[in-house]
PDB file of C-alpha atoms in Angstrom:
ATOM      1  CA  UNK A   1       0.000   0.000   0.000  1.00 47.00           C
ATOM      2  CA  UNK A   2       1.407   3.565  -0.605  1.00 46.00           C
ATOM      3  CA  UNK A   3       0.480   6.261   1.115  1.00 51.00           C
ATOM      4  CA  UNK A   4       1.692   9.739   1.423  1.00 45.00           C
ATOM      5  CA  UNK A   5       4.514   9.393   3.403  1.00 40.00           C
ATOM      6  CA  UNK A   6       6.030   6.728   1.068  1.00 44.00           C
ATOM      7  CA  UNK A   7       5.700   8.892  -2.202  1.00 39.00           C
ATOM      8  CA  UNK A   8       7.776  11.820   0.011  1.00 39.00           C
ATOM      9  CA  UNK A   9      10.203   9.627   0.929  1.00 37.00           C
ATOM     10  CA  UNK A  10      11.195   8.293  -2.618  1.00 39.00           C
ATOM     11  CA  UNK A  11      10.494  11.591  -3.747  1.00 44.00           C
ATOM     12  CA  UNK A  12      12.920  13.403  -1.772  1.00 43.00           C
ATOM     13  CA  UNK A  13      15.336  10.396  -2.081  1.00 41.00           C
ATOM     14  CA  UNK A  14      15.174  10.679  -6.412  1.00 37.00           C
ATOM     15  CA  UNK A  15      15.085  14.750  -5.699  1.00 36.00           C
ATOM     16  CA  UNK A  16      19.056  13.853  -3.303  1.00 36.00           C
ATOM     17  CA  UNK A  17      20.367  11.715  -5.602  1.00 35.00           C
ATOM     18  CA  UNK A  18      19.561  14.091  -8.906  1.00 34.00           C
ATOM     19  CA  UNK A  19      21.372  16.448  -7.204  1.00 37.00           C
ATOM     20  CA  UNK A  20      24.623  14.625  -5.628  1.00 39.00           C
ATOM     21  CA  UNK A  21      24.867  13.484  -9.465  1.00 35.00           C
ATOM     22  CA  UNK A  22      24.638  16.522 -10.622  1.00 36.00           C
ATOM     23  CA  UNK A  23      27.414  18.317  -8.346  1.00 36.00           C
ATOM     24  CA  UNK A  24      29.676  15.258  -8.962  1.00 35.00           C
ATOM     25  CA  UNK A  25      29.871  14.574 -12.876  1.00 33.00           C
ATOM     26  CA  UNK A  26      28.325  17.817 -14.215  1.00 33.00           C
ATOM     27  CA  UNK A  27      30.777  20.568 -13.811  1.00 31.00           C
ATOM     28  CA  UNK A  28      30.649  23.635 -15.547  1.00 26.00           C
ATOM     29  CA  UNK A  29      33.734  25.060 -16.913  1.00 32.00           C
ATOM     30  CA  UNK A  30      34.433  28.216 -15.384  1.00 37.00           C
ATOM     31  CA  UNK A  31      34.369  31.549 -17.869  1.00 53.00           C
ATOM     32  CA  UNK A  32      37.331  32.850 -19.425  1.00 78.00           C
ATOM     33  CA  UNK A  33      37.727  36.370 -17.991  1.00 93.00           C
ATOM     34  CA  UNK A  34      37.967  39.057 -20.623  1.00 95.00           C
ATOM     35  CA  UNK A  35      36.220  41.622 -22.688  1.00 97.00           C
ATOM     36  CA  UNK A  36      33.810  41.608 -24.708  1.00 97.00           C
ATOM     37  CA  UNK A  37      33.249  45.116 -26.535  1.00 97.00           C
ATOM     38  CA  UNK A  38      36.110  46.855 -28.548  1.00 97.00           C
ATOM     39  CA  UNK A  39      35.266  50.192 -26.211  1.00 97.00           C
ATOM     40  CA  UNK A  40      36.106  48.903 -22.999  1.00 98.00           C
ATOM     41  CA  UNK A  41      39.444  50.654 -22.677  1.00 98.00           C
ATOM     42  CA  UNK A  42      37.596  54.207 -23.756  1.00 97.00           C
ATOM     43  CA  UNK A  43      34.786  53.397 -21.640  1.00 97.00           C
ATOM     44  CA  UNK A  44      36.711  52.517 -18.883  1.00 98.00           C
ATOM     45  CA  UNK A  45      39.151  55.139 -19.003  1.00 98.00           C
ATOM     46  CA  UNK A  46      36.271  57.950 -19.166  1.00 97.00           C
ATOM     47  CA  UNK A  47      35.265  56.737 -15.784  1.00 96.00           C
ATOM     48  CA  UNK A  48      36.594  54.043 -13.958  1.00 96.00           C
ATOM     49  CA  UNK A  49      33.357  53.818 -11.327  1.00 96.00           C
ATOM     50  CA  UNK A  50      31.129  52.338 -13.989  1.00 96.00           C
ATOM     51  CA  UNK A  51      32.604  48.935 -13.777  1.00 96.00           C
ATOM     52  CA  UNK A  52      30.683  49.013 -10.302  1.00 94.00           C
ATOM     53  CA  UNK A  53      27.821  51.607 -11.563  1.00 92.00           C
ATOM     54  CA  UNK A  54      26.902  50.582 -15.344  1.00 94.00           C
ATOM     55  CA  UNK A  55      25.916  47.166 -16.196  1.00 94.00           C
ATOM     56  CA  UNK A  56      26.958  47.573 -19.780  1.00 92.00           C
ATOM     57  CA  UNK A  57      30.359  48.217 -18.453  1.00 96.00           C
ATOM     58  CA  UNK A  58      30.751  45.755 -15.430  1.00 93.00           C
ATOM     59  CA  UNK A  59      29.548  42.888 -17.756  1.00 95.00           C
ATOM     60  CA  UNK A  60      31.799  43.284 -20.751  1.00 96.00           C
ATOM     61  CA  UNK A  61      34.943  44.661 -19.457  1.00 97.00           C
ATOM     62  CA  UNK A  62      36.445  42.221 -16.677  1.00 96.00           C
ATOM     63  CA  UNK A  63      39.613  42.562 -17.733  1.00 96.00           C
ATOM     64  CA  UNK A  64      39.531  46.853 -18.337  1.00 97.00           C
ATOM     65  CA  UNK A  65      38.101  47.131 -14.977  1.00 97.00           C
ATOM     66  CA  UNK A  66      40.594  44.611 -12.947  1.00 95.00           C
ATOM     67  CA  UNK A  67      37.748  41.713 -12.381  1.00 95.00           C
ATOM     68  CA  UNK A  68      40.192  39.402 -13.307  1.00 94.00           C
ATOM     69  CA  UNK A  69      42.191  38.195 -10.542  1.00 92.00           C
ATOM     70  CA  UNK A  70      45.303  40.004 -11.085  1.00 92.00           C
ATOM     71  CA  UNK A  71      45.956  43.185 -10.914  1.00 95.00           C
ATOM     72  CA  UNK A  72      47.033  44.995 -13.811  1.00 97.00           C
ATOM     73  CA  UNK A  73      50.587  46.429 -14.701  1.00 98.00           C
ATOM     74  CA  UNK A  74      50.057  50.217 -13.998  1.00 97.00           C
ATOM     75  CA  UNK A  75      51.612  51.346 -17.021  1.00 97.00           C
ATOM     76  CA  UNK A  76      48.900  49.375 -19.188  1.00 98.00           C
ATOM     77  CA  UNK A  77      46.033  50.193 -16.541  1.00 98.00           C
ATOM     78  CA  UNK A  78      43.823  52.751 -18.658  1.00 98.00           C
ATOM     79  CA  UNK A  79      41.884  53.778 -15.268  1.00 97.00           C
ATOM     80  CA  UNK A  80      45.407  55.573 -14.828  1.00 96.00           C
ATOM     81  CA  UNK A  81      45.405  57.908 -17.737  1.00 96.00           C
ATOM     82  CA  UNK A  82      45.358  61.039 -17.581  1.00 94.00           C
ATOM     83  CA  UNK A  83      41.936  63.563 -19.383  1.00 94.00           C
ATOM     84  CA  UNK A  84      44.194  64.332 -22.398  1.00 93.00           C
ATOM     85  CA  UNK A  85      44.491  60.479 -23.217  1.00 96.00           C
ATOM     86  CA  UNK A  86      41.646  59.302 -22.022  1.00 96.00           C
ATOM     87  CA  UNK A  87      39.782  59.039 -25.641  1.00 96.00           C
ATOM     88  CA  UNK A  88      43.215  57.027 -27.355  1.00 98.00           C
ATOM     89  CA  UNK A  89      43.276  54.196 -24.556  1.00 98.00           C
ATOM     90  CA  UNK A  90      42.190  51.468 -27.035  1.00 98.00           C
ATOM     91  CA  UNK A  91      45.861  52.114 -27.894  1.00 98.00           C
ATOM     92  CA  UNK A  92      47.475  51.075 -24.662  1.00 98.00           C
ATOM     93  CA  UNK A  93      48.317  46.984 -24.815  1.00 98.00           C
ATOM     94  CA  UNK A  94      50.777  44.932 -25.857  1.00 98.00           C
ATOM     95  CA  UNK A  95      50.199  43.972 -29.124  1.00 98.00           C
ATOM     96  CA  UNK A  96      52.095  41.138 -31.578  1.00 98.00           C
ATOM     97  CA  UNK A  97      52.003  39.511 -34.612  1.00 98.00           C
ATOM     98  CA  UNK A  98      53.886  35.984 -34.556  1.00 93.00           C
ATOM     99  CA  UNK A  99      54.440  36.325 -38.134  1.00 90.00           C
ATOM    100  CA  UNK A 100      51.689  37.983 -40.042  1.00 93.00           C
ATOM    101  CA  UNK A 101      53.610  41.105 -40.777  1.00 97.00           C
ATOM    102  CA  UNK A 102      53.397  41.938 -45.170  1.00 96.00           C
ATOM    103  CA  UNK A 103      56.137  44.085 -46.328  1.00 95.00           C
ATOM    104  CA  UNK A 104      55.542  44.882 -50.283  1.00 90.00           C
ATOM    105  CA  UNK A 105      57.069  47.805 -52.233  1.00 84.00           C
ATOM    106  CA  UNK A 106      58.254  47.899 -55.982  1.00 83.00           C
ATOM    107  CA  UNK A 107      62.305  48.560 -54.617  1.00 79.00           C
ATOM    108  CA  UNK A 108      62.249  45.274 -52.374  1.00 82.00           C
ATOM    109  CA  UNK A 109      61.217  41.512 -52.108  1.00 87.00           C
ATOM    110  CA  UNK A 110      58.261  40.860 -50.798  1.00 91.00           C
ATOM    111  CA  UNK A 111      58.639  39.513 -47.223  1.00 92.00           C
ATOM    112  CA  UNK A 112      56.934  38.425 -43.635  1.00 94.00           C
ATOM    113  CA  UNK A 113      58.044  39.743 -40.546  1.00 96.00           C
ATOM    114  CA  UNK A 114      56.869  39.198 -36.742  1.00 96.00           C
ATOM    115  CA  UNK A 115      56.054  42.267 -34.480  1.00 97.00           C
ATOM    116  CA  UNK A 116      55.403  43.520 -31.191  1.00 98.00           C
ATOM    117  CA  UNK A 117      54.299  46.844 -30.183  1.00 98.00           C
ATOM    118  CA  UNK A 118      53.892  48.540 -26.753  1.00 98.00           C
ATOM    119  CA  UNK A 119      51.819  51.109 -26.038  1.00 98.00           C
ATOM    120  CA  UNK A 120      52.466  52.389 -22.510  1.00 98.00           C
ATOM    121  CA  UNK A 121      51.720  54.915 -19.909  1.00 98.00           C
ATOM    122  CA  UNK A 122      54.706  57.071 -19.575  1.00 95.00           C
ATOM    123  CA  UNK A 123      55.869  57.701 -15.960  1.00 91.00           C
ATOM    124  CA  UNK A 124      54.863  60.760 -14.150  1.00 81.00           C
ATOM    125  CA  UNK A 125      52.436  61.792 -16.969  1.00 73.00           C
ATOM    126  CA  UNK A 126      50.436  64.007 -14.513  1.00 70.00           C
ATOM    127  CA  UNK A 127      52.798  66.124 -14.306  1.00 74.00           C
ATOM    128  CA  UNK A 128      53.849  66.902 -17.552  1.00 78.00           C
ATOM    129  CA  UNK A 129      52.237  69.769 -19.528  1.00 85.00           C
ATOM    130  CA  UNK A 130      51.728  67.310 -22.214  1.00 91.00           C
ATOM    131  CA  UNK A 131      50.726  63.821 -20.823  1.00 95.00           C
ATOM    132  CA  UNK A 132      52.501  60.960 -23.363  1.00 96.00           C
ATOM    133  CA  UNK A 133      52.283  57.716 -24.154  1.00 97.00           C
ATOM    134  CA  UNK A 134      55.648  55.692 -24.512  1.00 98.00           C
ATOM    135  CA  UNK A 135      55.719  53.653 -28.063  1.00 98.00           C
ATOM    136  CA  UNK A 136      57.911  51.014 -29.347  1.00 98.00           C
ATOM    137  CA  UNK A 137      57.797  48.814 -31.846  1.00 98.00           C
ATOM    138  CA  UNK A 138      60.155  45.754 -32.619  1.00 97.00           C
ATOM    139  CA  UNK A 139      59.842  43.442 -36.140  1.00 97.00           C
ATOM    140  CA  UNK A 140      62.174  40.512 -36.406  1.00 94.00           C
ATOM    141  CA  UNK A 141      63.215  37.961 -39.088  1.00 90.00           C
ATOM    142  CA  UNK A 142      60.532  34.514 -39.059  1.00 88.00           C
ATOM    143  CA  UNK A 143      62.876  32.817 -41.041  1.00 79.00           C
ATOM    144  CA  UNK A 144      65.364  32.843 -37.652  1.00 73.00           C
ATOM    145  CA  UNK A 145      65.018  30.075 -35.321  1.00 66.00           C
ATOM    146  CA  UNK A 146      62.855  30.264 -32.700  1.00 63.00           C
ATOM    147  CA  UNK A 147      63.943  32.200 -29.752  1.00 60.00           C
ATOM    148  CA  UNK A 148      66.391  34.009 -31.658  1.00 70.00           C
ATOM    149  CA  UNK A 149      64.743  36.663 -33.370  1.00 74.00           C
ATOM    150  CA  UNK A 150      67.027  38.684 -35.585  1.00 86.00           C
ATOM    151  CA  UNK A 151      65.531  42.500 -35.561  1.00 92.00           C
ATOM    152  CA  UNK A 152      65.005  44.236 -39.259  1.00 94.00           C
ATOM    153  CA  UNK A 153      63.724  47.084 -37.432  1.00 95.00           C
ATOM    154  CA  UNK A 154      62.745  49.156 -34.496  1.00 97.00           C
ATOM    155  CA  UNK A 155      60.973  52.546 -33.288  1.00 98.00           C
ATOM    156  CA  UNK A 156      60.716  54.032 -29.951  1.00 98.00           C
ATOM    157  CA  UNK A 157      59.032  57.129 -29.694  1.00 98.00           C
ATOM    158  CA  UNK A 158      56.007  58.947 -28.119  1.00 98.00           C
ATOM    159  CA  UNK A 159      52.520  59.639 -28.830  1.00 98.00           C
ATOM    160  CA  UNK A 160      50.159  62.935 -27.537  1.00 97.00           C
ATOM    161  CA  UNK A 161      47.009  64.010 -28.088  1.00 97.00           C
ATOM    162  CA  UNK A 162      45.944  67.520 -28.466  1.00 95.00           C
ATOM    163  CA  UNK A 163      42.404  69.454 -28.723  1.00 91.00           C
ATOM    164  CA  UNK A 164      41.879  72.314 -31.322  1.00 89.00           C
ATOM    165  CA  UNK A 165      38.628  74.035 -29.789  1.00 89.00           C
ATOM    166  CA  UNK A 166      38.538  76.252 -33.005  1.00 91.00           C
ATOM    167  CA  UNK A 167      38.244  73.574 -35.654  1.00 88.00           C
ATOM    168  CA  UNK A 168      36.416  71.502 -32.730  1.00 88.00           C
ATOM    169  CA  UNK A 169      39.335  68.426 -33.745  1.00 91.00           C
ATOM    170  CA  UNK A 170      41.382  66.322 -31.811  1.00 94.00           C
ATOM    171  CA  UNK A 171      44.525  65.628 -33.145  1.00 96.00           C
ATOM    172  CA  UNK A 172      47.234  62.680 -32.183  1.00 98.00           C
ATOM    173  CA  UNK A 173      51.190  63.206 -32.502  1.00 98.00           C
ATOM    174  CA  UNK A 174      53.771  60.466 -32.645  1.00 98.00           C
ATOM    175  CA  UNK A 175      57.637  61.284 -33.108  1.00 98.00           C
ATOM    176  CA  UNK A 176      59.974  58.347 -33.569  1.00 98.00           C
ATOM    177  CA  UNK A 177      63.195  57.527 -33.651  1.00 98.00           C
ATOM    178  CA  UNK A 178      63.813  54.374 -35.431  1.00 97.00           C
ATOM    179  CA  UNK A 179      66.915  51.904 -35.654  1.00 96.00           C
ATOM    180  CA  UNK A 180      67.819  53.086 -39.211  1.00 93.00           C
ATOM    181  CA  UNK A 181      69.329  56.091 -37.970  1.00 95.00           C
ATOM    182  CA  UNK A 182      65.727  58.477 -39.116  1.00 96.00           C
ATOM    183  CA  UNK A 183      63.602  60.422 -36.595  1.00 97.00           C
ATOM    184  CA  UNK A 184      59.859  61.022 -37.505  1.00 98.00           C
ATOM    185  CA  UNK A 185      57.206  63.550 -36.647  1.00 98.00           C
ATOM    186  CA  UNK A 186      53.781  62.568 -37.453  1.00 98.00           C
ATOM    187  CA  UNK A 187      50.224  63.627 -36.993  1.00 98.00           C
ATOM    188  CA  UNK A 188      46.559  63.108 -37.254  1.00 97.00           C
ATOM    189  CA  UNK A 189      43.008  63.263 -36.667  1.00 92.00           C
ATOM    190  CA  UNK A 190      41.598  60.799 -34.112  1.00 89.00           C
ATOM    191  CA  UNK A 191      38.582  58.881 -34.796  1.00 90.00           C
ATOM    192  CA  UNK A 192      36.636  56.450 -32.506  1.00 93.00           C
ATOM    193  CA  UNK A 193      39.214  53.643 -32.078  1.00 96.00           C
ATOM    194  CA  UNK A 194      41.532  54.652 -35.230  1.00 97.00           C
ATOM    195  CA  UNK A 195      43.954  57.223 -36.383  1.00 97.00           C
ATOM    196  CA  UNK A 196      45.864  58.151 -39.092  1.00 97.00           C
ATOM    197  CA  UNK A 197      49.087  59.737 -38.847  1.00 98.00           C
ATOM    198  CA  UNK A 198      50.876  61.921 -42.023  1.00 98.00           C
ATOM    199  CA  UNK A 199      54.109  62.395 -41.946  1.00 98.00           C
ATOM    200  CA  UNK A 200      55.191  66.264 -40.817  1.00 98.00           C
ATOM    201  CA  UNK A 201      59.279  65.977 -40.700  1.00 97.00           C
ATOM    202  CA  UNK A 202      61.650  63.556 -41.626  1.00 96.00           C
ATOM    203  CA  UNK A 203      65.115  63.760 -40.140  1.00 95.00           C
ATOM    204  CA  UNK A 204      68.248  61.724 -40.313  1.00 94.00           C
ATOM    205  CA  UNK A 205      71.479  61.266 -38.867  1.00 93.00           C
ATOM    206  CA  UNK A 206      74.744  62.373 -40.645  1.00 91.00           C
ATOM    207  CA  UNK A 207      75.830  59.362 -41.774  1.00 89.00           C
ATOM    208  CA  UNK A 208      72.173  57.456 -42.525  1.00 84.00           C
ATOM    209  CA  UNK A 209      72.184  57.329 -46.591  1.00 81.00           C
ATOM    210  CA  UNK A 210      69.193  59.927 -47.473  1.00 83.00           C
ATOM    211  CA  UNK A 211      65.642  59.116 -47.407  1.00 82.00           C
ATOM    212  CA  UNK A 212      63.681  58.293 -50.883  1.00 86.00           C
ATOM    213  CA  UNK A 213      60.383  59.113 -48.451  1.00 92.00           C
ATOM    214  CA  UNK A 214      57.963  62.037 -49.715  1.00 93.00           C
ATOM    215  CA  UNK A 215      54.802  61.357 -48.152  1.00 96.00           C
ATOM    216  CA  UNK A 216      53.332  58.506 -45.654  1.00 97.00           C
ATOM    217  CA  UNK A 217      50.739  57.443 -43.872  1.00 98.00           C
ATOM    218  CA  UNK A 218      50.353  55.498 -40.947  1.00 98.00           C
ATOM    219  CA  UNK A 219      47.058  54.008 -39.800  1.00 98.00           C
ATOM    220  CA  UNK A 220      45.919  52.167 -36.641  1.00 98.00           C
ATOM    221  CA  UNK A 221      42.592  50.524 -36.807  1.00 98.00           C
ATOM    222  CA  UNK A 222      40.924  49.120 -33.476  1.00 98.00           C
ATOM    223  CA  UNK A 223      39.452  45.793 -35.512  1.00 98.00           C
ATOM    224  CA  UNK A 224      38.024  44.011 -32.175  1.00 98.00           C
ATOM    225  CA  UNK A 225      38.888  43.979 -28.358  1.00 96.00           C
ATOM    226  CA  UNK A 226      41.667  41.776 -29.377  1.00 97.00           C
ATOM    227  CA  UNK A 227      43.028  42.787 -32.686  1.00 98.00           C
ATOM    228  CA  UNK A 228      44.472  46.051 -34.014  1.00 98.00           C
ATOM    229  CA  UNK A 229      45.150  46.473 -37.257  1.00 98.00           C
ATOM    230  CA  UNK A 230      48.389  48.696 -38.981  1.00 98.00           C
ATOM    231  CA  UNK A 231      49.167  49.455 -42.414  1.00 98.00           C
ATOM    232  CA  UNK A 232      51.934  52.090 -43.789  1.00 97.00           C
ATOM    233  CA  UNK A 233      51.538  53.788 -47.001  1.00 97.00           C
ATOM    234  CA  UNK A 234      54.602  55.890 -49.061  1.00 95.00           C
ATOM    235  CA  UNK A 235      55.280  57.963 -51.774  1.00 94.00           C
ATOM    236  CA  UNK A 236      58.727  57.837 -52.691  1.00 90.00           C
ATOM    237  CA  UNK A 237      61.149  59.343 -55.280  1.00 88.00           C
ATOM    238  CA  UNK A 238      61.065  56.442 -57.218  1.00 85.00           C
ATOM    239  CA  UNK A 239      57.481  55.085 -57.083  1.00 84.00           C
ATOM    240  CA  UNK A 240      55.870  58.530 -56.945  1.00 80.00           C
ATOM    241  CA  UNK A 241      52.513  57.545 -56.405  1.00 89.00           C
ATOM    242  CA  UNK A 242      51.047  56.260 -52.652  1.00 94.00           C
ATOM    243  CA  UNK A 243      51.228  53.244 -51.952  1.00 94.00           C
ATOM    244  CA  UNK A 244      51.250  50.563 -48.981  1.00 95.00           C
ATOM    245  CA  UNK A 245      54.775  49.262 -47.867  1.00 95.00           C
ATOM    246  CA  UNK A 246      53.381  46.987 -44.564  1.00 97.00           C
ATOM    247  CA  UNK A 247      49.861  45.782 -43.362  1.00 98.00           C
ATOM    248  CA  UNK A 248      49.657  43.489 -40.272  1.00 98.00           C
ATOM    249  CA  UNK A 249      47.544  42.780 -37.604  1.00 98.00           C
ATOM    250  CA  UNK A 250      48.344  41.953 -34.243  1.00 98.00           C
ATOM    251  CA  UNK A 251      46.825  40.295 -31.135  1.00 98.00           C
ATOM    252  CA  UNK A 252      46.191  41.876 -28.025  1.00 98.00           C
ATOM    253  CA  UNK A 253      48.278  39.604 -24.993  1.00 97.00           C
ATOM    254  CA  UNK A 254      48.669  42.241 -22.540  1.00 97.00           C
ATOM    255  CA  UNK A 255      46.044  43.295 -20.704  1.00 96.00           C
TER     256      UNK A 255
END
């Protein structure tokens, strides 16, 4: 005969046993913290409280707003910048490209390079009267063997951002000094995650043969959260006309 008391008992016995199965041999694999949304780092860095105040924020930007575990490197921790450089921080990473660097140009074989660039917070930034970013960038040989990367070239420079309240334009700078012995000045107009940079001055050591370069571009293209994108266009005294010289795109691995 069954009565009430039996059908609770094997009821609550089924209801036990469902769930010591299910804590045992059911795991759920634990989510991979990151972000989600290419304008974490601008969001972030316009105010740092929404990744406890705005849902949109706090629920695609983990790793932006330190949710992650660790804490992040200050010199790559966008909640640091200063209100100049608050509206380039999709910039700041470290970024690299194992071997997806293009070179083409009509005056040299076509080739593939690796790359890493850095895009810091320089120290004591507050206090200058123009906040910077540090920038370097270092491109190496993927024929070499691996872990002996044979540099073909390197820049280390510094990027700033100014506001013309006439023209209502913001405007980015980065000067360079690069391993052939030349020294850039370039600027641009900054977009929402991208810039393009035209070259201003040119300069060269004394003994660095002279530069063929007339005109270039650079552009930097915020693709994703993960990938940014660079390509480098010239106009030289032999190809007269503009044209690109590199395109690569890298992958964010730091923050």
């Amino acid at each position: 005969m069954i009565n009430r008391f039996s059908v609770y008992f094997w009821s609550s016995t089924i209801v036990i046993f469902i769930l010591m199965f299910t804590s045992s041999s059911a795991k759920i694999a634990p989510k991979k913290c990151k972000d989600t949304d290419m304008n974490c780092a601008v969001w972030v860095a316009a105010n740092s409280s929404d990744c406890d105040n705005v849902e949109l924020v706090s629920g695609h930007c983990l790793r932006t707003c330190g949710a992650c575990g660790e804490e992040i490197d200050p010199k790559y921790d966008v909640r640091l910048l200063p209100p100049k450089l608050k509206s380039i921080a999709w910039m700041v990473g470290r970024w690299r490209s194992e071997f997806g660097g293009k070179a083409f140009f009509p005056t040299i074989p076509k080739f593939t390079y690796g790359e890493q660039v850095d895009i810091t917070i320089a120290d004591n930034t507050d206090d200058m009267k123009t906040p910077l970013l540090n920038y370097t960038a270092f491109a190496w040989d993927i024929n070499m063997p691996d872990g002996d990367p044979t540099e073909i070239h390197s820049e280390n420079g510094y990027i700033a951002v100014d506001y013309d309240k006439e023209q209502e334009k913001e405007y980015v700078s980065l000067n360079t000094a690069m391993s052939n012995g030349f020294m850039t000045i370039e600027e641009g107009e900054s977009g929402p995650n991208q810039v393009k940079f035209r070259l201003q001055r040119i300069g060269r050591i004394s003994f660095s043969h002279d530069s063929a370069v007339r005109i270039m571009f650079r552009e930097w293209t915020l693709l994703d959260e993960n990938r940014l994108e660079a390509r480098l266009l010239m106009t030289t005294t032999i190809t007269r006309r503009l044209m690109e010289h590199t395109a690569v795109i890298y992958k964010k691995i730091y923050p």
